[in-house]
Amino acid sequence: MKIVTTFLNPRYSGIVNAVNSLFGGVTLFDSSTTPASDFFYKNKPDLMFVDEKIVNEHFLNAIEKLDTKIILFGNSVPEGLKPDLVCGEPSISPLMKKHLEREFNCIYILDYIDVDADLGGSRDEKLSSPTGILFLDNEINIPTLEFLVALSTKNKLKIVSDYNLSLPSFVGSLSYERRLDFLKSIDICIDLDGSQIIKNAANGVFTLSLMDNKLFPTINPENFQEQIDFYLQPSQSIKQKRDFITDTAKSSILSSTTNYHRLLDIINSLDFLSQFKEKTETKIQDIQK
Amino acid sequence: MKAGVIVESLGMSQRAMQITRSINKVPSLEEYWDIVLFYTQYDRILLSPHFAMMDVAEIYGFDGPIISTNLETSKIALGCKSATKKFFYVWDLEWTHKVFDIDELNKIYMNPEIKLIARSEEHASIIENCWKKPIAVIENFNHEKLTELISK
């Protein structure tokens, strides 16, 4: 089966990575460098993963006469496109959801970790610290800044970010791969907005989050120190408690929240993909081991 | 005893003024000290230096202890194989002003060859949190404490 993917939104790239890793041969169509008509004249895909943002008149004309099955990633369907499946975000508005479900075969892609890209890392003493923060936003607001200042005055803290935070605990930026080393080198990761929870859980990184969640203990900006001090105690029982929380979170994520699980959701929604089911299920079992 | 200090320049800055002032006081010490200042850029000098000054190109033959004063001069110090000891007087918390790759900073601040000297207790605690514990806190490039430290 010839599979083509368009230049994808990072939110969905893990699913295409899973397809490529299991079945290989996924060809990338980058509309910014290749004209659609040339590309589809040479490549006649059987299946195509399409990002709603790249669909335009040229693209529609180029695929018009092809008998290609289309899986569309996005919260709306561009006019003229007839996807076999629409993969939307769970946060889509209820009205749009009803509209899509009336017209198309739809599923909603929950957050996931990309097993091949998001797992790994090893402890590096040079990056170690009792507490650490990976700050990935490009903007910081006053309450967050106040929280970071309060946190850094009471704790040994390292903040890694691609953006200058002008705080003494801010130590600089790290490449994507080295960020995993950083997470493995800190005793407690402080999650500010819920964005780190799934990845940290999958990597076995103990986390205290400002967001309510089912995997890790939560802290609040007014009363965070007690929790941090509690979990940093060197006693064996606290260490066991931390390990238990981390192990439970890890197995919960690896058993339900990987890119292969999301791929299986897609496969289960389309009969013509049933040939891929067995291999995907085997991979999911391997991940859990 | 001899020692080398590496600076970017002795132009108009608080750092340059303080370093010049401090090294100018070295001849008043009981022990004889031969201090050489190496600069990476020649600039207009505000205070008359009572010590030798050389372009940093000359440092590679220098066989005494050396003190660097910022990240750039610390990189130069690391390449100086003949230096007997290497100290980094952390004048400024440079990593808080712009985004550096942490691995590049680790090569300097966490380098076992380089001993860090902090300017104040507050700086020392920040440096220890981010990198490693400074071996001393010496305010305002104090000539007595610095010479005592490097002669140990």
Short mmCIF file of C-alpha atoms in Angstrom, two decimals, chain A residues 125-127 155-158 160-164 166-174 178, chain B residues 93 95-103 105-107 110-112 125-126 128-131:
data_model
loop_
_atom_site.label_atom_id
_atom_site.label_comp_id
_atom_site.label_asym_id
_atom_site.label_seq_id
_atom_site.Cartn_x
_atom_site.Cartn_y
_atom_site.Cartn_z
CA GLU A 125 24.86 14.53 36.87
CA LYS A 126 25.64 17.86 35.21
CA LEU A 127 21.92 18.47 34.73
CA ASN A 155 14.23 25.41 46.46
CA LYS A 156 17.24 24.26 44.52
CA LEU A 157 15.73 24.62 41.07
CA LYS A 158 16.83 24.49 37.44
CA VAL A 160 15.25 24.92 31.13
CA SER A 161 13.67 26.99 28.39
CA ASP A 162 14.29 28.16 24.83
CA TYR A 163 13.23 31.65 25.93
CA ASN A 164 15.12 33.87 28.32
CA SER A 166 15.81 36.40 33.35
CA LEU A 167 15.68 34.35 36.53
CA PRO A 168 18.74 33.06 38.40
CA SER A 169 17.34 29.50 38.23
CA PHE A 170 17.07 29.70 34.45
CA VAL A 171 20.06 27.79 33.12
CA GLY A 172 19.50 27.85 29.34
CA SER A 173 18.12 25.72 26.57
CA LEU A 174 18.54 22.08 25.61
CA ARG A 178 18.75 16.36 25.93
CA LEU B 93 25.45 35.83 36.01
CA TRP B 95 23.37 32.85 31.63
CA THR B 96 20.44 34.87 32.95
CA HIS B 97 20.84 37.59 30.30
CA LYS B 98 20.47 35.49 27.17
CA VAL B 99 19.71 31.92 26.15
CA PHE B 100 22.76 29.66 26.04
CA ASP B 101 22.86 25.95 25.34
CA ILE B 102 23.26 24.36 28.78
CA ASP B 103 25.83 21.88 27.52
CA LEU B 105 27.71 26.40 29.81
CA ASN B 106 28.42 23.08 31.53
CA LYS B 107 31.73 22.86 29.66
CA MET B 110 31.08 22.47 35.56
CA ASN B 111 34.58 21.95 34.21
CA PRO B 112 36.77 20.30 36.86
CA SER B 125 24.25 30.47 46.25
CA ILE B 126 22.86 31.02 42.73
CA GLU B 128 25.93 26.58 43.40
CA ASN B 129 22.27 25.97 42.54
CA CYS B 130 22.86 26.15 38.81
CA TRP B 131 26.38 24.76 38.46
#
